[in-house]
CSV table of C-alpha atoms and ligand atoms in Angstrom, one decimal:
chain,number,residue,atom,x,y,z
M,473,MET,CA,101.3,38.3,65.0
M,474,HIS,CA,105.1,39.0,64.4
M,475,GLU,CA,104.2,42.1,62.3
M,476,LEU,CA,102.1,43.3,65.4
M,477,ASP,CA,105.2,42.8,67.6
M,478,ARG,CA,107.3,44.8,65.1
M,479,LEU,CA,104.7,47.5,64.9
M,480,GLN,CA,104.7,47.9,68.7
M,481,ALA,CA,108.4,47.9,68.8
M,482,SER,CA,109.1,50.4,66.2
M,483,CYS,CA,106.4,52.8,67.3
M,484,LEU,CA,107.5,52.6,70.9
M,485,LEU,CA,111.2,53.5,69.6
M,486,GLU,CA,109.8,56.2,67.8
M,487,ILE,CA,108.0,57.6,70.7
M,488,GLU,CA,111.0,57.2,73.0
M,489,ASP,CA,113.1,59.4,70.5
M,490,CYS,CA,110.6,62.1,70.1
M,491,ASP,CA,111.7,65.3,71.5
M,492,SER,CA,108.7,67.9,71.3
M,493,LEU,CA,105.1,67.9,71.8
M,494,ARG,CA,104.4,69.1,68.2
M,495,LYS,CA,106.1,65.6,67.1
M,496,ILE,CA,104.0,63.6,69.5
M,497,ASP,CA,100.9,64.7,67.5
M,498,LEU,CA,102.3,63.8,64.2
M,499,ILE,CA,103.6,60.5,65.6
M,500,LYS,CA,100.0,59.8,66.9
M,501,ASN,CA,98.5,60.6,63.6
M,502,ALA,CA,101.0,58.3,61.7
M,503,ILE,CA,100.0,55.3,63.9
M,504,PHE,CA,96.2,55.9,64.7
M,505,GLY,CA,95.4,58.1,61.7
M,506,LYS,CA,93.1,57.0,58.9
M,507,ASN,CA,96.3,55.9,56.9
M,508,GLY,CA,98.5,55.1,59.7
M,509,LYS,CA,100.5,52.2,60.5
M,510,LEU,CA,97.9,50.4,62.8
M,511,SER,CA,95.1,51.2,60.6
M,512,GLY,CA,96.8,50.1,57.6
M,513,PHE,CA,97.6,46.6,59.5
M,514,LEU,CA,94.0,46.1,60.3
M,515,LYS,CA,92.9,46.7,56.9
M,516,ASN,CA,95.1,43.6,55.7
M,517,ILE,CA,93.6,41.2,58.1
M,518,LYS,CA,90.3,41.1,56.1
M,519,GLY,CA,91.3,37.8,54.5
M,520,LEU,CA,91.8,35.9,57.6
M,521,SER,CA,89.5,33.4,59.1
M,522,ASP,CA,86.8,34.8,61.8
M,523,GLU,CA,88.9,32.9,64.6
M,524,LYS,CA,92.2,34.3,63.5
M,525,LYS,CA,90.7,37.9,63.1
M,526,ARG,CA,89.4,37.7,66.7
M,527,GLU,CA,92.8,36.6,67.9
M,528,VAL,CA,94.8,39.2,65.8
M,529,GLY,CA,92.0,42.0,66.5
M,530,ALA,CA,92.6,41.2,70.4
M,531,ARG,CA,96.4,41.5,70.0
M,532,ALA,CA,96.0,44.7,67.9
M,533,ASN,CA,93.7,46.2,70.7
M,534,ALA,CA,96.6,45.6,73.4
M,535,VAL,CA,99.3,47.1,71.0
M,536,ARG,CA,96.9,50.2,70.8
M,537,ALA,CA,96.8,50.2,74.5
M,538,VAL,CA,100.3,50.1,75.2
M,539,ILE,CA,101.2,52.7,72.4
M,540,GLN,CA,98.6,55.0,73.9
M,541,GLU,CA,100.0,54.6,77.3
M,542,ARG,CA,103.5,55.3,76.0
M,543,LEU,CA,102.4,58.4,74.2
M,544,GLU,CA,100.7,60.0,77.1
M,545,ALA,CA,103.7,59.2,79.3
M,546,ARG,CA,106.0,60.8,76.9
M,547,SER,CA,103.8,63.7,76.4
M,548,ARG,CA,103.7,64.3,80.1
M,549,VAL,CA,107.6,64.3,80.1
M,550,LEU,CA,108.0,66.7,77.3
M,551,GLU,CA,105.2,68.9,78.8
M,552,MET,CA,107.3,68.9,82.1
M,553,ALA,CA,110.6,69.8,80.0
M,554,GLU,CA,109.0,72.6,78.0
M,555,LEU,CA,107.5,74.3,81.3
M,556,ASP,CA,111.1,73.9,82.8
M,557,LYS,CA,112.6,75.8,80.0
M,558,LYS,CA,110.1,78.2,79.9
M,559,LEU,CA,110.8,79.1,83.5
M,560,ALA,CA,114.4,79.0,83.1
M,561,ALA,CA,114.0,81.6,80.2
M,562,GLU,CA,111.5,83.8,82.4
M,563,SER,CA,113.5,83.6,85.7
M,564,VAL,CA,114.4,86.9,87.5
M,565,ASP,CA,118.0,87.1,88.6
M,566,VAL,CA,117.4,89.0,91.9
M,567,THR,CA,121.4,89.5,92.1
M,568,LEU,CA,121.6,91.7,89.0
M,569,PRO,CA,122.0,95.5,90.0
M,570,SER,CA,118.9,97.7,89.9
M,571,ARG,CA,118.1,100.2,87.3
M,572,PHE,CA,119.0,103.7,88.4
M,573,SER,CA,116.0,105.5,89.9
M,574,GLN,CA,115.5,109.0,90.8
M,575,PRO,CA,114.4,109.5,94.3
M,576,GLY,CA,111.2,111.7,94.7
M,577,THR,CA,111.5,115.2,96.3
M,578,LEU,CA,109.1,117.3,97.9
M,579,HIS,CA,107.7,120.1,95.9
M,580,PRO,CA,108.7,123.7,97.5
M,581,LEU,CA,105.2,124.5,97.7
M,582,THR,CA,104.6,121.5,99.5
M,583,LYS,CA,107.6,122.3,102.0
M,584,VAL,CA,106.4,125.8,102.5
M,585,ILE,CA,102.5,124.8,103.0
M,586,GLU,CA,103.9,122.5,105.9
M,587,GLU,CA,106.0,125.1,107.3
M,588,VAL,CA,103.1,127.7,107.2
M,589,ALA,CA,100.4,125.1,108.5
M,590,GLY,CA,102.7,124.3,111.5
M,591,LEU,CA,103.3,128.0,112.5
M,592,MET,CA,99.8,128.9,112.1
M,593,SER,CA,98.9,126.1,114.7
M,594,THR,CA,101.3,127.5,116.8
M,595,TYR,CA,99.2,130.6,116.9
M,596,GLY,CA,96.1,128.8,117.6
M,597,PHE,CA,94.8,129.1,114.1
M,598,VAL,CA,92.6,126.3,112.6
M,599,PHE,CA,92.6,125.3,108.8
M,600,ALA,CA,89.4,126.3,107.0
M,601,ASP,CA,88.7,125.5,103.5
M,602,GLY,CA,86.4,126.9,100.6
M,603,PRO,CA,85.9,125.7,97.1
M,604,ASP,CA,87.9,126.6,93.9
M,605,ILE,CA,85.0,127.5,92.1
M,606,GLU,CA,83.1,130.1,94.1
M,607,SER,CA,79.9,132.1,93.6
M,608,GLU,CA,80.1,135.9,92.9
M,609,TYR,CA,78.5,136.5,96.2
M,610,TYR,CA,81.3,134.7,98.4
M,611,ASN,CA,84.1,136.1,96.2
M,612,PHE,CA,83.0,139.8,96.0
M,613,ALA,CA,79.5,141.0,97.5
M,614,ALA,CA,80.0,139.3,100.8
M,615,LEU,CA,83.4,141.0,101.1
M,616,ASN,CA,82.1,144.2,100.5
M,617,MET,CA,82.3,144.5,96.9
M,618,PRO,CA,78.7,145.0,95.7
M,619,ASP,CA,78.0,144.7,91.8
M,620,HIS,CA,79.9,147.2,89.8
M,621,HIS,CA,82.4,148.0,92.8
M,622,PRO,CA,85.5,149.2,90.9
M,623,ALA,CA,87.7,146.8,92.9
M,624,ARG,CA,86.0,143.9,91.0
M,625,THR,CA,87.8,144.9,87.9
M,626,MET,CA,91.2,144.8,89.7
M,627,HIS,CA,90.7,140.9,89.8
M,628,ASP,CA,91.0,139.7,86.2
M,629,THR,CA,88.3,137.0,86.9
M,630,PHE,CA,87.5,133.7,85.1
M,631,TYR,CA,83.8,133.6,84.9
M,632,ILE,CA,82.4,130.2,84.3
M,633,ASN,CA,79.7,129.8,81.6
M,634,THR,CA,76.7,128.6,83.9
M,635,SER,CA,73.4,130.0,85.0
M,636,ALA,CA,73.7,132.2,88.1
M,637,ASP,CA,72.0,131.4,91.2
M,638,ASP,CA,70.9,133.7,94.3
M,639,LYS,CA,74.5,133.8,95.0
M,640,GLY,CA,75.5,135.2,91.4
M,641,ARG,CA,77.3,133.8,88.7
M,642,LYS,CA,80.1,131.1,89.3
M,643,LEU,CA,83.6,132.0,89.0
M,644,LEU,CA,87.2,130.8,89.8
M,645,ARG,CA,88.0,132.4,93.0
M,646,THR,CA,90.4,135.3,92.7
M,647,HIS,CA,91.7,135.2,96.1
M,648,THR,CA,91.1,132.9,99.6
M,649,SER,CA,89.1,135.8,101.2
M,650,PRO,CA,85.9,134.1,100.6
M,651,VAL,CA,87.1,131.4,102.9
M,652,GLN,CA,86.9,134.1,105.6
M,653,ILE,CA,82.7,134.4,104.9
M,654,ARG,CA,82.3,130.6,104.8
M,655,ALA,CA,84.3,130.0,107.9
M,656,MET,CA,82.4,132.7,109.8
M,657,LEU,CA,79.1,131.5,108.8
M,658,ALA,CA,80.1,127.9,109.8
M,659,ASN,CA,81.2,128.8,113.4
M,660,GLN,CA,80.6,130.8,116.6
M,661,PRO,CA,83.0,133.8,117.3
M,662,PRO,CA,85.7,133.9,118.8
M,663,PHE,CA,87.7,132.2,116.2
M,664,ARG,CA,91.1,132.1,114.4
M,665,PHE,CA,91.2,130.5,111.1
M,666,PHE,CA,93.8,130.2,108.4
M,667,SER,CA,93.5,128.7,104.7
M,668,ILE,CA,95.9,127.9,102.1
M,669,GLY,CA,94.6,127.4,98.4
M,670,ARG,CA,94.7,127.9,94.9
M,671,VAL,CA,93.4,131.2,93.6
M,672,PHE,CA,92.9,132.3,89.6
M,673,ARG,CA,93.4,135.4,87.7
M,674,SER,CA,93.6,135.9,84.1
M,675,ASP,CA,97.2,137.1,84.1
M,676,TYR,CA,100.5,135.7,82.6
M,677,ASP,CA,104.1,136.8,82.7
M,678,ALA,CA,107.4,136.3,84.6
M,679,THR,CA,105.8,137.1,87.9
M,680,HIS,CA,102.2,136.2,87.4
M,681,THR,CA,100.4,132.8,86.4
M,682,PRO,CA,96.7,132.4,85.9
M,683,MET,CA,96.9,130.0,88.9
M,684,PHE,CA,98.9,130.5,92.3
M,685,ASN,CA,98.1,130.1,96.0
M,686,GLN,CA,97.3,132.3,98.7
M,687,ILE,CA,97.5,132.0,102.5
M,688,GLU,CA,94.6,133.7,104.4
M,689,CYS,CA,94.2,134.3,108.1
M,690,LEU,CA,91.4,135.7,110.0
M,691,MET,CA,91.1,136.2,113.6
M,692,VAL,CA,87.8,137.5,115.2
M,693,ASP,CA,87.6,138.3,119.1
M,694,ASP,CA,85.7,140.7,121.4
M,695,ASN,CA,88.9,142.8,121.8
M,696,VAL,CA,91.2,142.4,118.7
M,697,GLY,CA,93.1,145.6,117.3
M,698,PHE,CA,95.6,146.5,115.0
M,699,SER,CA,98.3,145.9,117.6
M,700,ASN,CA,97.4,142.2,117.7
M,701,LEU,CA,97.6,142.2,113.8
M,702,LYS,CA,100.9,143.7,113.7
M,703,TRP,CA,102.3,141.3,116.5
M,704,PHE,CA,100.9,138.1,114.7
M,705,ILE,CA,102.2,139.1,111.6
M,706,SER,CA,105.6,140.2,112.5
M,707,GLY,CA,105.9,136.8,114.6
M,708,PHE,CA,104.7,134.7,111.8
M,709,LEU,CA,107.2,136.2,109.3
M,710,ARG,CA,110.1,136.4,111.5
M,711,LYS,CA,109.6,132.9,112.3
M,712,PHE,CA,108.9,131.7,108.7
M,713,PHE,CA,112.1,133.5,107.2
M,714,GLY,CA,114.2,132.4,110.3
M,715,ALA,CA,115.0,136.3,110.6
M,716,PRO,CA,114.4,137.5,114.3
M,717,ASN,CA,115.3,141.0,113.4
M,718,LEU,CA,113.1,141.2,110.3
M,719,GLN,CA,111.7,144.5,110.2
M,720,LEU,CA,108.2,145.1,108.9
M,721,ARG,CA,106.5,148.2,107.4
M,722,PHE,CA,102.6,148.5,107.2
M,723,ARG,CA,102.1,150.7,104.2
M,724,PRO,CA,98.5,152.4,104.3
M,725,SER,CA,96.4,150.6,101.5
M,726,PHE,CA,93.1,150.0,100.5
M,727,PHE,CA,91.1,146.6,100.3
M,728,PRO,CA,87.3,146.9,100.3
M,729,PHE,CA,87.1,144.1,103.0
M,730,THR,CA,89.2,145.6,105.7
M,731,GLU,CA,89.4,149.1,107.2
M,732,PRO,CA,92.2,150.3,107.9
M,733,SER,CA,94.0,148.4,105.4
M,734,ALA,CA,97.8,147.9,104.9
M,735,GLU,CA,100.1,146.5,102.7
M,736,VAL,CA,103.0,144.8,104.4
M,737,ASP,CA,106.7,145.1,103.3
M,738,LEU,CA,109.8,143.5,104.8
M,739,ASN,CA,113.4,144.5,104.9
M,740,TYR,CA,116.3,142.7,103.2
M,741,ASP,CA,119.6,143.2,101.7
M,742,VAL,CA,121.3,141.5,98.8
M,743,VAL,CA,124.7,139.8,99.8
M,744,ASN,CA,126.9,138.2,97.3
M,745,GLY,CA,123.7,137.9,95.0
M,746,LYS,CA,121.7,136.4,97.7
M,747,ILE,CA,118.9,137.8,99.7
M,748,VAL,CA,119.3,138.2,103.4
M,749,PHE,CA,116.2,139.1,105.5
M,750,GLY,CA,116.2,141.6,108.3
M,751,SER,CA,119.2,143.5,107.5
M,752,GLY,CA,119.4,146.6,105.0
M,753,GLN,CA,116.7,149.1,104.1
M,754,ARG,CA,115.4,147.6,101.0
M,755,TRP,CA,112.0,146.7,101.1
M,756,MET,CA,109.6,144.1,99.7
M,757,GLU,CA,106.0,143.7,99.6
M,758,ILE,CA,104.8,140.4,101.2
M,759,GLY,CA,101.0,140.6,101.7
M,760,GLY,CA,97.9,142.5,102.5
M,761,ALA,CA,96.2,143.0,105.9
M,762,GLY,CA,93.7,145.0,107.6
M,763,MET,CA,90.9,145.2,110.1
M,764,VAL,CA,87.9,143.4,109.0
M,765,HIS,CA,85.2,145.7,107.9
M,766,PRO,CA,82.1,145.7,109.7
M,767,ASN,CA,80.1,144.8,106.5
M,768,VAL,CA,82.1,141.8,106.3
M,769,LEU,CA,81.7,140.7,109.6
M,770,GLU,CA,77.8,141.1,109.1
M,771,SER,CA,78.2,138.6,105.9
M,772,GLY,CA,79.8,136.3,108.2
M,773,ASN,CA,76.7,136.6,110.8
M,774,VAL,CA,79.3,138.2,113.3
M,775,ASP,CA,77.9,141.2,115.4
M,776,PRO,CA,80.4,144.0,114.6
M,777,SER,CA,79.2,145.8,117.7
M,778,LYS,CA,80.6,143.1,119.7
M,779,TYR,CA,83.5,141.6,117.7
M,780,ARG,CA,86.4,142.7,115.6
M,781,GLY,CA,88.9,140.8,113.6
M,782,PHE,CA,92.0,141.2,111.6
M,783,ALA,CA,92.9,139.4,108.3
M,784,PHE,CA,96.1,138.9,106.6
M,785,GLY,CA,96.6,137.5,102.8
M,786,CYS,CA,99.8,136.8,101.0
M,787,GLY,CA,101.0,134.7,98.0
M,788,LEU,CA,102.4,131.3,98.8
M,789,GLU,CA,104.6,131.1,95.7
M,790,ARG,CA,106.1,134.6,96.6
M,791,MET,CA,107.1,133.5,100.1
M,792,ALA,CA,108.6,130.2,98.7
M,793,SER,CA,110.5,132.1,96.1
M,794,LEU,CA,111.9,134.5,98.6
M,795,LYS,CA,112.9,131.8,101.3
M,796,TYR,CA,114.3,129.4,98.9
M,797,GLY,CA,115.7,131.5,96.1
M,798,VAL,CA,113.3,130.3,93.5
M,799,PRO,CA,113.7,133.0,90.5
M,800,ASP,CA,110.8,132.5,88.1
M,801,LEU,CA,107.3,131.9,89.4
M,802,ARG,CA,106.3,129.8,86.1
M,803,GLY,CA,108.7,127.0,87.2
M,804,TYR,CA,106.3,126.0,90.3
M,805,PHE,CA,103.7,124.7,87.8
M,806,GLU,CA,105.5,123.2,84.8
M,807,SER,CA,106.6,119.9,86.4
M,808,ASN,CA,110.1,120.2,85.2
M,809,GLU,CA,112.1,117.5,86.8
M,810,ARG,CA,115.4,119.3,86.5
M,811,TRP,CA,113.8,122.4,88.0
M,812,ARG,CA,112.4,120.2,91.0
M,813,ASN,CA,115.8,118.4,91.5
M,814,ASN,CA,117.3,122.0,91.9
M,815,PHE,CA,114.5,123.4,94.2
M,816,GLY,CA,112.8,120.3,95.6
M,817,PHE,CA,113.5,119.0,99.0
M,818,ASN,CA,114.7,115.4,99.5
M,819,HIS,CA,112.7,113.2,101.7
M,820,ALA,CA,115.7,112.2,103.3
M,821,THR,CA,116.7,115.8,104.3
M,822,ARG,CA,113.1,116.7,105.7
M,823,GLU,CA,113.0,118.3,108.9
V,372,LIG,N1,92.7,139.1,99.4
V,372,LIG,C1,93.6,140.1,99.2
V,372,LIG,C2,94.2,139.9,97.9
V,372,LIG,O1,94.0,138.8,97.3
V,372,LIG,C3,94.7,139.9,100.3
V,372,LIG,C4,94.1,140.2,101.5
V,372,LIG,C5,93.7,139.3,102.5
V,372,LIG,C6,94.1,141.8,101.9
V,372,LIG,C7,93.3,139.6,103.7
V,372,LIG,C8,93.6,142.1,103.5
V,372,LIG,C9,93.3,141.1,104.1
V,372,LIG,O2,95.0,140.9,97.2
């Protein structure tokens, strides 16, 4: 009995001194394991009388229960302590200064798209869209460029390797003019549409990229003439460039889908290395325009004996470059952070 008392006392001391969960397991094994202290003690009582055995056995069970209870209590304490330690190690100091982060900027094209879309709506033009992957029919034939028309070769077209359907082969659209056809087919005249979107041509140098963006507008009504075209394009460009005195030159030109056709130039001067619009007598081409060809109206299910229209198209990057002085077209598509910081527009300064 004394031995049992001593055993209990020494075990409880050991448990109280234990400072880690891993050691608790070792202690458990050293007491209750096959060769543990308690097991060893019970082996030694074989020689006692049955009555004594019962007495000592009952006492041993009580000792076992006390020790077990202490082990569990100690485990809980140690578990809490370890959790506290872990939480302390992983805690976040919210008073530390934050890491420097670069604020996002608006890509100049995003800015110009917003500006153009805003201006278009003041002229009553509604946004219309078409797919980047077009059919030969919408990109060419419906725009008065039948098979083998020489103008098709002027567009270095990316064809897609799929089988043709009744609208011909699939291709990456070479201009936004196919949106004219889609918009006309989906609506009843009169209408005013504009579109902005990606176009693709197999071309690559400082002034050409295989993908760029175009703006397209189309107005169809029963009494639309070239004067409407001139008035609209002049007002639009003057407002876009913020140059009320901007002069425009409509140079006779050719597009299969417009007749008559013109290329539109605007005047500028270079002052201290910077472009100033609306002064001087230097001219720069900005886009193409013309009266919609009757065949094109017919492709759009519009009766050319009742309606006439004008169309205008130009490059978005070119508009952006001129307005914001971006020198190289390729920068627009390279996602270079330094370039963007130079030409991008901070959200905070967004008008
Ligand atoms: N689609 C022509 C081009 O890409 C531009 C244009 C549009 C010309 C509308 C006239 C009218 O070159």
